[in-house]
Coordinates of C-alpha atoms in Angstrom, one line a residue:
Chain A
M1 CA 13.1 20.6 44.7
A2 CA 12.1 17.6 42.7
E3 CA 11.4 18.0 39.0
P4 CA 7.8 18.3 37.9
Q5 CA 6.2 15.0 36.9
I6 CA 6.2 15.7 33.2
V7 CA 8.9 17.8 31.4
F8 CA 9.1 18.6 27.8
D9 CA 12.7 19.8 27.4
N10 CA 13.2 21.6 24.1
V11 CA 11.1 19.0 22.2
M12 CA 11.0 19.2 18.5
K13 CA 8.9 17.0 16.2
R14 CA 9.3 17.1 12.4
F15 CA 7.3 15.1 9.8
G16 CA 9.5 15.4 6.8
D17 CA 10.0 19.1 6.3
A18 CA 6.9 20.1 8.3
V19 CA 7.5 21.1 11.9
A20 CA 4.6 19.8 14.1
V21 CA 6.0 20.8 17.5
D22 CA 8.7 23.5 17.7
R23 CA 11.1 23.6 20.6
M24 CA 8.5 22.9 23.3
Q25 CA 9.3 23.8 26.8
L26 CA 6.6 22.6 29.2
E27 CA 6.3 21.3 32.7
V28 CA 3.3 19.6 34.2
A29 CA 3.0 19.1 37.9
E30 CA 1.7 15.9 39.5
G31 CA -2.1 16.0 40.0
E32 CA -2.6 18.9 37.7
F33 CA -5.4 19.2 35.1
L34 CA -3.6 20.6 32.1
A35 CA -5.5 21.4 28.9
I36 CA -3.7 21.9 25.6
M37 CA -5.7 24.0 23.3
G38 CA -5.3 25.2 19.7
S39 CA -6.9 24.9 16.3
S40 CA -6.4 21.7 14.2
G41 CA -2.8 21.2 13.1
C42 CA -1.3 23.3 15.9
G43 CA 0.6 20.3 17.2
K44 CA -1.5 19.6 20.3
T45 CA -2.3 16.0 19.4
T46 CA 1.3 15.3 18.3
T47 CA 2.4 16.5 21.8
L48 CA 0.0 14.1 23.4
R49 CA 1.0 11.2 21.1
M50 CA 4.7 11.9 22.0
L51 CA 3.8 11.6 25.6
A52 CA 2.1 8.2 24.9
G53 CA 5.1 7.1 22.8
L54 CA 3.1 6.9 19.6
E55 CA 5.5 9.5 18.1
T56 CA 9.1 9.9 18.9
P57 CA 10.5 13.4 19.3
T58 CA 13.0 14.4 16.6
E59 CA 15.0 16.4 19.1
G60 CA 14.9 17.2 22.8
E61 CA 13.9 15.1 25.7
I62 CA 10.6 14.2 27.4
R63 CA 11.0 13.2 31.1
L64 CA 8.5 11.5 33.3
N65 CA 9.3 11.6 37.0
G66 CA 12.9 12.7 36.0
Q67 CA 13.4 9.7 33.7
R68 CA 14.0 10.2 30.0
I69 CA 11.2 8.4 28.2
N70 CA 11.9 9.2 24.5
E71 CA 12.9 5.6 23.7
L72 CA 10.2 3.8 25.7
K73 CA 7.7 1.9 23.6
P74 CA 4.0 2.8 24.1
S75 CA 3.4 -0.5 25.9
E76 CA 6.2 0.3 28.4
R77 CA 4.6 3.5 29.6
E78 CA 1.9 4.1 32.2
T79 CA 0.2 6.8 30.1
P80 CA -3.2 5.4 28.9
M81 CA -5.2 7.5 26.6
V82 CA -8.8 8.3 25.9
W83 CA -9.1 8.6 22.2
Q84 CA -11.1 11.0 20.1
S85 CA -12.5 7.9 18.2
L86 CA -12.7 6.1 21.6
A87 CA -11.0 3.2 19.9
L88 CA -13.0 0.6 21.9
F89 CA -12.4 -2.9 20.7
P90 CA -15.6 -3.7 18.7
F91 CA -15.4 -7.5 19.1
L92 CA -15.0 -7.4 22.8
N93 CA -17.8 -6.7 25.2
V94 CA -17.8 -3.9 27.8
I95 CA -16.0 -5.7 30.6
E96 CA -13.5 -7.4 28.2
N97 CA -12.6 -3.9 26.9
V98 CA -12.1 -2.6 30.5
E99 CA -10.1 -5.7 31.4
Y100 CA -7.7 -5.4 28.4
G101 CA -5.0 -3.4 30.1
L102 CA -4.9 -5.8 33.1
R103 CA -4.9 -8.8 30.8
M104 CA -1.8 -7.4 28.9
R105 CA -0.1 -7.0 32.3
G106 CA -0.7 -10.6 33.1
V107 CA -3.2 -10.1 35.9
E108 CA -5.0 -13.3 36.7
A109 CA -8.6 -13.6 35.3
D110 CA -10.6 -13.4 38.6
E111 CA -8.6 -10.5 39.9
R112 CA -9.0 -8.5 36.6
K113 CA -12.7 -9.2 36.5
R114 CA -13.0 -7.9 40.1
R115 CA -11.0 -4.7 39.3
A116 CA -12.8 -4.1 36.0
R117 CA -16.2 -4.4 37.8
L118 CA -15.1 -1.8 40.4
W119 CA -14.4 0.6 37.6
L120 CA -17.7 -0.2 35.8
E121 CA -19.5 0.6 39.1
R122 CA -17.5 3.8 39.6
M123 CA -18.4 4.9 36.1
E124 CA -22.1 3.9 36.7
I125 CA -22.2 1.4 33.8
A126 CA -22.1 -1.9 35.8
E127 CA -25.3 -3.1 34.3
F128 CA -23.8 -3.0 30.8
E129 CA -21.0 -5.4 31.7
T130 CA -21.8 -8.0 29.0
R131 CA -23.1 -5.6 26.4
A132 CA -21.5 -5.3 23.0
I133 CA -19.9 -1.9 22.3
D134 CA -22.2 -1.1 19.4
Q135 CA -25.2 -1.4 21.8
L136 CA -24.1 1.5 23.9
S137 CA -25.0 5.2 23.6
G138 CA -22.3 7.8 23.1
G139 CA -22.1 8.7 26.8
Q140 CA -21.9 5.1 27.9
K141 CA -19.1 4.4 25.4
Q142 CA -17.3 7.4 26.8
R143 CA -17.5 5.9 30.3
V144 CA -16.2 2.5 29.0
A145 CA -13.3 4.3 27.4
L146 CA -12.5 6.1 30.7
A147 CA -12.8 2.9 32.8
R148 CA -10.6 1.0 30.3
A149 CA -7.9 3.7 30.6
L150 CA -8.1 4.0 34.4
V151 CA -8.3 0.4 35.4
T152 CA -4.6 0.1 35.7
E153 CA -4.5 3.1 38.1
P154 CA -2.0 5.1 36.0
P155 CA -0.2 8.2 37.3
V156 CA -1.2 10.2 34.2
L157 CA -4.2 10.1 31.9
L158 CA -4.1 11.4 28.4
L159 CA -7.3 12.6 26.8
D160 CA -7.5 13.5 23.1
E161 CA -10.7 15.5 22.4
P162 CA -12.7 12.9 24.2
L163 CA -16.0 14.8 24.2
S164 CA -16.0 16.0 20.6
A165 CA -18.4 13.4 19.4
L166 CA -21.0 14.1 22.1
D167 CA -24.0 16.4 22.0
A168 CA -24.0 19.6 24.0
N169 CA -25.9 18.4 27.1
L170 CA -23.8 15.4 27.4
V171 CA -20.6 17.4 27.0
V172 CA -21.4 19.4 30.1
R173 CA -22.3 16.3 32.1
M174 CA -19.1 14.5 31.1
Q175 CA -17.1 17.6 32.0
G176 CA -18.5 17.2 35.5
V177 CA -17.6 13.5 35.6
L178 CA -14.1 14.2 34.4
S179 CA -13.4 17.1 36.8
R180 CA -14.7 15.1 39.8
L181 CA -12.7 12.0 38.7
Q182 CA -9.5 14.0 38.4
K183 CA -9.9 15.5 41.9
E184 CA -10.8 12.2 43.5
L185 CA -8.0 10.3 41.9
G186 CA -5.5 13.1 42.3
I187 CA -3.7 12.0 39.1
T188 CA -2.4 14.2 36.2
F189 CA -4.8 14.8 33.3
V190 CA -3.4 16.1 30.1
Y191 CA -6.4 17.1 28.0
V192 CA -6.2 18.1 24.4
T193 CA -9.1 20.0 22.9
H194 CA -10.0 22.7 20.5
S195 CA -12.9 23.8 22.7
Q196 CA -12.4 26.7 24.9
S197 CA -15.4 26.0 27.1
E198 CA -14.1 22.5 27.8
A199 CA -10.6 23.7 28.6
F200 CA -11.7 26.6 30.8
A201 CA -14.4 24.6 32.6
M202 CA -12.0 21.9 33.8
A203 CA -8.3 22.8 33.6
D204 CA -6.0 24.2 36.3
R205 CA -3.8 25.5 33.6
V206 CA -4.2 26.0 29.9
V207 CA -1.6 25.8 27.1
I208 CA -2.4 27.7 24.0
M209 CA -0.6 26.4 20.9
S210 CA -0.3 27.7 17.4
K211 CA 1.8 26.3 14.5
G212 CA 3.7 24.0 16.8
R213 CA 4.6 26.7 19.3
I214 CA 3.3 27.4 22.8
E215 CA 1.8 30.9 22.7
Q216 CA 0.9 31.0 26.4
V217 CA 0.6 28.9 29.5
G218 CA -1.5 30.0 32.4
T219 CA -4.6 29.6 34.4
P220 CA -7.8 30.0 32.4
R221 CA -8.3 33.4 34.0
E222 CA -4.8 34.6 33.0
V223 CA -5.2 33.4 29.5
Y224 CA -8.6 35.0 29.2
R225 CA -7.8 38.4 30.8
Q226 CA -4.1 38.8 30.1
P227 CA -3.5 37.1 26.7
A228 CA 0.2 37.0 25.9
S229 CA -0.1 37.7 22.3
R230 CA -2.5 38.9 19.6
F231 CA -3.0 35.3 18.6
V232 CA -4.2 34.3 22.1
A233 CA -6.4 37.4 22.3
E234 CA -8.0 36.4 19.0
F235 CA -8.2 32.7 19.8
V236 CA -9.6 33.0 23.3
G237 CA -13.1 34.4 23.9
S238 CA -14.6 37.2 22.0
N239 CA -12.1 40.0 22.2
N240 CA -12.1 43.3 20.4
I241 CA -8.5 44.1 19.4
L242 CA -7.7 47.8 18.6
S243 CA -4.4 49.0 17.1
G244 CA -3.2 52.4 18.2
T245 CA -0.4 54.7 19.2
V246 CA 0.5 55.8 22.7
N247 CA -0.5 59.5 23.0
N248 CA -0.5 60.5 26.7
L249 CA 1.5 58.8 29.4
Q250 CA 0.9 59.7 33.0
S251 CA 1.8 57.7 36.1
G252 CA -0.8 55.0 36.3
E253 CA -2.7 56.1 33.2
L254 CA -2.3 56.0 29.5
V255 CA -4.2 57.3 26.5
V256 CA -4.0 55.5 23.2
D257 CA -5.2 57.0 19.9
T258 CA -7.3 54.3 18.1
G259 CA -9.8 54.1 15.3
L260 CA -12.4 54.7 18.1
G261 CA -10.7 57.9 19.1
P262 CA -8.6 58.3 22.3
V263 CA -9.0 55.3 24.7
A264 CA -8.0 55.6 28.3
A265 CA -6.3 52.6 29.9
V266 CA -4.5 51.7 33.1
R267 CA -0.8 51.9 32.5
P268 CA 0.8 48.4 32.7
D269 CA 3.4 48.5 35.4
D270 CA 5.4 45.5 34.1
R271 CA 6.9 47.2 31.0
E272 CA 8.1 50.5 29.5
L273 CA 6.0 52.4 27.1
T274 CA 7.0 55.5 25.2
R275 CA 5.0 58.2 23.5
G276 CA 4.2 57.4 19.8
Q277 CA 4.8 53.7 20.4
A278 CA 2.4 51.3 18.5
V279 CA 0.4 49.1 20.8
E280 CA -2.6 46.8 20.6
L281 CA -5.5 47.0 23.0
V282 CA -7.8 44.2 24.0
L283 CA -11.4 45.1 24.9
S284 CA -13.2 42.0 26.1
A285 CA -16.6 41.7 24.6
D286 CA -18.1 41.0 28.1
N287 CA -16.5 44.2 29.6
L288 CA -18.3 46.6 27.3
E289 CA -21.4 48.4 28.7
L290 CA -24.4 49.3 26.6
S291 CA -26.8 52.2 27.1
T292 CA -29.3 54.3 25.1
T293 CA -28.3 57.5 26.8
E294 CA -24.9 59.1 26.9
P295 CA -23.0 57.5 29.9
D296 CA -20.7 59.2 32.3
S297 CA -17.5 57.3 31.4
V298 CA -14.1 58.3 30.1
N299 CA -14.3 55.7 27.4
R300 CA -17.5 56.0 25.4
V301 CA -18.5 55.9 21.8
A302 CA -21.8 56.3 20.0
C303 CA -22.4 53.3 17.7
K304 CA -25.1 51.8 15.6
L305 CA -26.4 48.3 16.0
V306 CA -25.4 46.0 13.1
S307 CA -26.6 42.6 14.2
E308 CA -27.4 40.5 17.2
E309 CA -26.9 36.8 17.8
F310 CA -28.4 34.6 20.5
I311 CA -26.5 31.7 21.9
G312 CA -28.6 30.4 24.8
T313 CA -28.5 32.9 27.6
V314 CA -25.8 35.0 26.0
V315 CA -26.3 37.5 23.3
T316 CA -23.5 38.8 21.1
L317 CA -24.1 42.2 19.5
L318 CA -22.2 43.7 16.7
V319 CA -22.1 47.5 16.6
E320 CA -20.2 49.9 14.4
S321 CA -18.6 53.2 15.4
P322 CA -18.8 56.4 13.3
G323 CA -15.2 55.6 12.2
G324 CA -16.2 52.2 10.8
V325 CA -14.7 50.1 13.7
E326 CA -16.8 47.1 14.5
L327 CA -17.1 46.0 18.2
R328 CA -18.5 42.8 19.6
I329 CA -20.4 43.1 22.8
Q330 CA -21.5 40.1 24.9
K331 CA -24.3 40.4 27.3
Q332 CA -26.6 38.2 29.4
Q333 CA -30.0 37.9 27.8
R334 CA -31.7 39.4 30.8
D335 CA -29.5 42.5 30.7
I336 CA -30.3 43.1 27.1
D337 CA -34.0 42.8 27.8
Q338 CA -33.9 46.0 29.7
V339 CA -32.7 47.9 26.7
S340 CA -35.2 47.8 23.9
L341 CA -33.1 47.2 20.7
E342 CA -34.0 48.3 17.3
E343 CA -32.0 48.1 14.1
D344 CA -29.9 51.1 13.3
M345 CA -30.7 52.7 16.6
P346 CA -28.0 54.8 18.3
L347 CA -26.3 53.1 21.2
W348 CA -23.6 54.2 23.6
V349 CA -20.8 51.8 24.3
S350 CA -18.6 52.5 27.2
W351 CA -15.9 50.7 29.3
S352 CA -13.7 51.5 32.2
P353 CA -10.0 52.1 31.8
S354 CA -9.2 49.2 34.0
S355 CA -10.9 46.8 31.7
V356 CA -8.6 47.7 28.8
Y357 CA -5.7 45.3 28.5
V358 CA -2.5 46.4 26.6
L359 CA -1.1 43.5 24.7
P360 CA 2.6 42.9 25.4
G361 CA 5.2 43.3 22.7
Chain B
M1 CA -47.5 -0.8 -14.2
S2 CA -44.3 -0.5 -16.3
D3 CA -42.3 -0.7 -13.1
R4 CA -43.8 -4.1 -12.4
L5 CA -43.0 -5.1 -16.0
I6 CA -39.4 -4.1 -15.7
K7 CA -39.1 -6.0 -12.4
W8 CA -40.6 -9.1 -14.0
L9 CA -38.2 -8.9 -16.9
L10 CA -35.3 -8.5 -14.6
W11 CA -36.3 -11.6 -12.7
C12 CA -36.6 -13.5 -16.0
Y13 CA -33.1 -12.3 -17.0
L14 CA -31.7 -13.5 -13.7
G15 CA -33.5 -16.8 -14.0
L16 CA -32.1 -17.4 -17.5
L17 CA -28.7 -16.5 -16.3
L18 CA -28.8 -19.0 -13.5
V19 CA -30.2 -21.7 -15.9
F20 CA -27.3 -20.9 -18.3
V21 CA -24.7 -21.2 -15.6
F22 CA -26.1 -24.1 -13.7
S23 CA -27.8 -26.4 -16.3
P24 CA -24.5 -28.1 -17.4
I25 CA -23.8 -28.9 -13.7
L26 CA -27.3 -29.9 -13.0
T27 CA -27.2 -32.2 -16.1
S28 CA -24.1 -33.9 -14.8
V29 CA -25.7 -34.4 -11.4
I30 CA -28.8 -35.9 -13.1
F31 CA -26.8 -38.3 -15.3
S32 CA -24.7 -39.4 -12.3
F33 CA -27.9 -41.1 -11.1
N34 CA -28.9 -42.5 -14.5
S35 CA -28.5 -46.2 -15.2
D36 CA -27.7 -45.8 -18.9
R37 CA -24.1 -45.9 -19.9
F38 CA -24.5 -43.0 -22.4
P39 CA -26.0 -39.6 -21.5
T40 CA -29.1 -39.8 -23.7
I41 CA -32.7 -38.8 -23.3
P42 CA -35.0 -40.5 -22.3
L43 CA -33.3 -41.3 -19.1
G44 CA -32.9 -44.9 -17.8
S45 CA -33.7 -45.9 -14.2
F46 CA -32.4 -44.3 -11.0
T47 CA -29.2 -45.9 -9.8
L48 CA -26.3 -45.3 -7.4
K49 CA -24.0 -47.7 -9.2
W50 CA -21.7 -45.0 -10.5
Y51 CA -21.2 -43.8 -7.0
Q52 CA -20.6 -47.4 -6.0
T53 CA -18.0 -47.6 -8.8
I54 CA -16.0 -44.6 -7.7
F55 CA -16.4 -45.5 -4.0
D56 CA -14.7 -48.9 -4.8
D57 CA -12.0 -47.4 -7.0
P58 CA -8.7 -47.0 -5.1
D59 CA -7.5 -44.4 -7.7
V60 CA -10.4 -42.1 -6.8
W61 CA -9.7 -42.5 -3.1
S62 CA -6.0 -41.7 -3.6
A63 CA -6.8 -38.7 -5.8
A64 CA -9.3 -37.5 -3.2
R65 CA -6.8 -37.8 -0.5
T66 CA -4.2 -35.9 -2.5
S67 CA -6.7 -33.2 -3.3
I68 CA -7.8 -32.7 0.3
F69 CA -4.2 -32.7 1.5
V70 CA -3.1 -30.2 -1.2
S71 CA -6.1 -27.9 -0.8
L72 CA -5.8 -27.8 3.1
C73 CA -2.1 -27.1 3.0
T74 CA -2.6 -24.5 0.2
A75 CA -5.4 -22.8 2.0
T76 CA -3.3 -22.6 5.2
L77 CA -0.2 -21.3 3.5
A78 CA -2.0 -18.9 1.2
T79 CA -4.1 -17.4 4.0
F80 CA -1.0 -17.0 6.1
I81 CA 1.0 -15.3 3.3
G82 CA -2.1 -13.3 2.3
F83 CA -2.5 -12.0 5.9
C84 CA 1.2 -11.1 6.1
T85 CA 1.1 -9.1 2.9
A86 CA -2.2 -7.4 3.7
Y87 CA -0.9 -6.5 7.2
T88 CA 2.3 -5.0 5.8
D89 CA 0.2 -3.0 3.4
Y90 CA -2.1 -1.8 6.3
R91 CA 0.6 -1.1 8.8
Y92 CA 3.6 0.3 7.0
G93 CA 4.3 2.9 4.4
F94 CA 7.5 2.5 2.5
R95 CA 9.2 3.2 -0.8
F96 CA 8.1 1.0 -3.7
K97 CA 5.0 -0.1 -1.9
G98 CA 3.1 0.1 -5.1
A99 CA 5.5 -2.2 -6.8
Y100 CA 5.4 -4.5 -3.8
L101 CA 1.6 -4.7 -3.9
A102 CA 1.6 -5.2 -7.7
L103 CA 4.0 -8.0 -7.3
A104 CA 1.9 -9.6 -4.6
L105 CA -1.2 -9.5 -6.8
L106 CA 0.6 -10.6 -10.0
P107 CA 0.2 -14.4 -10.1
P108 CA -3.5 -14.6 -11.1
T109 CA -2.8 -12.4 -14.1
I110 CA -0.4 -14.9 -15.6
P111 CA -2.0 -17.4 -18.0
L112 CA -2.3 -20.7 -16.2
I113 CA -0.5 -22.7 -18.8
I114 CA 2.5 -20.4 -18.7
M115 CA 2.4 -20.5 -14.9
A116 CA 2.2 -24.2 -14.9
L117 CA 5.1 -24.6 -17.3
A118 CA 7.2 -22.2 -15.4
M119 CA 6.4 -24.0 -12.1
L120 CA 7.3 -27.3 -13.6
A121 CA 10.6 -26.0 -15.0
W122 CA 11.5 -24.3 -11.7
L123 CA 10.4 -27.1 -9.4
S124 CA 12.2 -29.8 -11.3
K125 CA 15.4 -27.6 -11.3
L126 CA 15.1 -27.6 -7.6
G127 CA 14.4 -31.4 -7.7
I128 CA 11.0 -31.1 -6.0
S129 CA 8.6 -31.7 -8.8
G130 CA 6.1 -34.5 -9.1
R131 CA 5.1 -34.6 -5.4
A132 CA 2.0 -33.5 -3.6
W133 CA 4.1 -30.8 -2.0
S134 CA 5.0 -29.4 -5.5
V135 CA 1.3 -28.9 -6.1
V136 CA 1.0 -27.2 -2.7
I137 CA 3.8 -24.8 -3.6
A138 CA 2.4 -24.0 -7.0
H139 CA -1.2 -23.5 -5.7
T140 CA 0.0 -21.3 -2.8
V141 CA 1.6 -19.0 -5.3
L142 CA -1.7 -19.0 -7.3
C143 CA -4.0 -18.5 -4.3
A144 CA -2.2 -16.2 -1.9
P145 CA -3.2 -13.0 -3.9
F146 CA -6.9 -14.0 -3.5
A147 CA -6.4 -14.4 0.3
M148 CA -4.6 -11.1 0.4
G149 CA -7.3 -9.3 -1.5
I150 CA -10.0 -10.5 0.9
I151 CA -8.0 -9.8 4.1
R152 CA -6.8 -6.4 2.9
L153 CA -10.5 -5.3 2.4
R154 CA -11.2 -6.2 6.0
L155 CA -8.1 -4.5 7.4
Q156 CA -9.1 -1.3 5.5
Q157 CA -12.2 -1.2 7.7
I158 CA -10.3 -1.2 11.0
D159 CA -10.1 2.0 13.0
P160 CA -6.4 2.9 12.8
D161 CA -6.5 3.9 16.5
L162 CA -7.4 0.3 17.6
E163 CA -3.9 -1.1 17.4
S164 CA -2.3 2.0 18.9
A165 CA -4.9 1.8 21.7
A166 CA -3.8 -1.8 22.4
W167 CA -0.2 -0.7 22.7
N168 CA -1.2 2.2 24.8
L169 CA -2.9 -0.2 27.2
G170 CA 0.3 -2.2 27.5
A171 CA 0.1 -4.7 24.7
S172 CA 3.4 -5.6 22.9
E173 CA 3.2 -5.5 19.1
W174 CA 2.9 -9.2 19.1
S175 CA 0.0 -9.3 21.6
A176 CA -1.7 -6.4 19.9
M177 CA -1.6 -8.4 16.6
K178 CA -2.9 -11.6 18.4
T179 CA -5.6 -9.9 20.5
I180 CA -6.8 -7.1 18.2
I181 CA -5.8 -7.5 14.5
V182 CA -6.4 -11.2 14.1
P183 CA -9.8 -11.2 15.9
F184 CA -10.8 -8.2 13.8
A185 CA -9.8 -10.0 10.6
R186 CA -11.1 -13.4 11.6
P187 CA -14.2 -13.4 9.3
A188 CA -11.9 -12.5 6.4
L189 CA -9.3 -15.1 7.4
I190 CA -12.0 -17.9 7.4
S191 CA -13.4 -16.5 4.1
A192 CA -9.9 -16.5 2.6
F193 CA -9.2 -20.0 3.8
C194 CA -12.4 -21.5 2.3
L195 CA -12.0 -19.6 -1.0
T196 CA -8.3 -20.6 -1.5
M197 CA -9.2 -24.1 -0.6
A198 CA -11.9 -24.2 -3.2
V199 CA -9.6 -22.7 -5.9
S200 CA -6.9 -25.3 -5.1
F201 CA -9.4 -28.1 -5.0
D202 CA -10.7 -27.3 -8.5
E203 CA -7.5 -26.2 -10.2
F204 CA -6.5 -28.5 -13.1
A205 CA -3.8 -27.0 -15.3
V206 CA -1.0 -26.4 -12.8
A207 CA -1.8 -29.6 -10.9
W208 CA -1.6 -31.6 -14.1
F209 CA 1.8 -30.2 -14.9
V210 CA 3.5 -30.5 -11.5
A211 CA 1.6 -33.3 -9.8
G212 CA 3.4 -36.2 -11.4
L213 CA 1.9 -39.4 -10.1
N214 CA 0.1 -37.6 -7.2
K215 CA -3.0 -37.0 -9.2
T216 CA -5.5 -34.6 -7.8
I217 CA -9.2 -35.0 -8.5
P218 CA -9.4 -32.7 -11.5
V219 CA -6.4 -34.4 -13.1
L220 CA -8.0 -37.8 -12.4
I221 CA -11.2 -36.6 -14.1
L222 CA -9.4 -35.7 -17.3
E223 CA -7.6 -39.0 -17.4
V224 CA -10.8 -41.0 -16.9
L225 CA -12.4 -38.9 -19.5
Q226 CA -9.7 -39.6 -22.0
G227 CA -10.2 -43.4 -21.6
T228 CA -14.0 -43.8 -21.2
T229 CA -17.2 -41.8 -21.2
D230 CA -18.3 -43.7 -18.1
P231 CA -21.0 -41.8 -16.1
Q232 CA -18.7 -42.2 -13.0
I233 CA -17.3 -38.9 -14.3
Y234 CA -20.6 -37.3 -13.5
A235 CA -20.5 -38.8 -10.0
I236 CA -17.0 -37.5 -9.4
G237 CA -18.1 -34.2 -10.9
T238 CA -21.0 -33.9 -8.5
F239 CA -18.8 -34.6 -5.6
V240 CA -16.3 -32.0 -6.6
F241 CA -19.0 -29.5 -7.3
L242 CA -20.6 -30.0 -3.9
T243 CA -17.3 -29.6 -2.1
S244 CA -16.4 -26.4 -4.0
I245 CA -19.8 -24.8 -3.7
T246 CA -19.9 -25.5 0.0
L247 CA -16.5 -23.8 0.5
V248 CA -17.5 -20.8 -1.6
I249 CA -20.7 -20.3 0.2
I250 CA -18.9 -20.5 3.6
A251 CA -16.4 -18.0 2.3
Q252 CA -19.2 -15.7 1.1
V253 CA -21.0 -15.8 4.4
F254 CA -17.9 -14.8 6.3
F255 CA -17.0 -12.2 3.7
M256 CA -20.3 -10.5 4.3
T257 CA -20.0 -10.6 8.1
R258 CA -19.1 -7.2 9.5
G259 CA -17.6 -9.1 12.4
R260 CA -19.1 -6.8 15.0
K261 CA -20.7 -9.5 17.0
P262 CA -19.6 -9.6 20.6
T263 CA -18.0 -12.7 22.0
A264 CA -20.1 -14.7 24.4
P265 CA -20.1 -13.3 27.9
A266 CA -17.8 -15.1 30.1

């Protein structure tokens, strides 16, 4: 079997004493939409810059189509990038910006105009061909940056937080544009972001990084429902994490003593657990049920409402158990409307054993 | 009410300042058109004869030629060196960079007379004193820091991703410099060129020491002045003033440009 398109083989990057990327092992398949996610300083941008040749790995090897590319200059690679700052050339107009990559490859003037125009049309900005960059809106600039990067028809496109400067509506629209583009072109997108919604909305696989290390690689669903570590569980989504000790072990079932009392869970079949072992449980905020009367569920606890927060159609409630454990609950606005909420009112929180996830390790 | 008074006083202050600065120059312009041999009031009649005198004087022509040659060469060299220094500062971090920059900015802090003497001693040691080129060398040393200062300010405004973006799109380091850095810095380059040309065109002390027989205009003025009090001095002065002020204004205009205008659509 041929090697995947992009391989990071034990790649290490140090800046002085600081380790930016720590022994990275990562493979990206051709035509994949890969998102690299993490908070600032986690090494995600450094990873992208190493792929573009703007940083050289201190150790290890990066391979593109089986070829070591560590020593290739940025200009010798076919890995154009869409920059967080966009980095459009301010003294060139729209089409001159788009043409730039072709000009640097010595493509003749008529031909590069023709190809640049095709991309302007494709990005629906053909009418701005001769506009100056500073006469464009944020979304239009974004499209120019995409056209400029794609005009040479590269096998890989790198994107460094390209949507971070746009307002919320536009972000959603550009996500659509990017997803469609990636599918149509069938080329590999490596997308760096700190935004979970962007990564989950578009990516085939997500890489979660922290302090230079990869915490987890998986589909958005895997990362969301089966986080590989406490860090991922905290970073992704709004999860409640409970520490406890294993109390009762039966085939297929497991009871863990926690600050909320005993919690029943489905026993994970991929690892050994012993009685008395310390474990961490993840209760997804969107898996918790809410009612005003005592529900008929194994896992239930009476809580009092602390606060509620509206974000569009989603409401996040913060409740407190008698033992002082705070739980976050996420509900659709219309579901909440059916329960009339008042401050300090008693509420029953319940969840099914199958929705409890036992963190590995 | 008091706001208006303050505004009015400030305008007066500005006016007085301009009168103070420009009245000597204006006086020399006026006397350059005055028919009397001595600068006295009341004025004589209007005349162009002093301009006629300098126009017919081969010494003035030769000095003007030397001055133009020297200032053009100086401006070219100083702008080039200034750009290189500013670019190394923008692009690279290295040990002793502070010392490097301090050294690059040093020449204007040295008193001109000391500089001139040192230049004379050094250039004659090398056997190249007393030529127009000697003045070019000395003036370049003097002017390069000004060019660097102007260009450095401009390069500080550049988005640091621009050059990387150019490499990323397939530009070699050389093409990126040519197609991205230089066009971005162009207003500052023009500004630096004009300003260093003006400085070189006006400079007397260093030129007087190292020029030898290749007199520049400021040197010629002093020599004429030592011999006579002929109003042709005013005529030459007016000419020099107009040249310098034009260059300085051009420099200022380009210095103020943000340089964000698009090139004409092709």
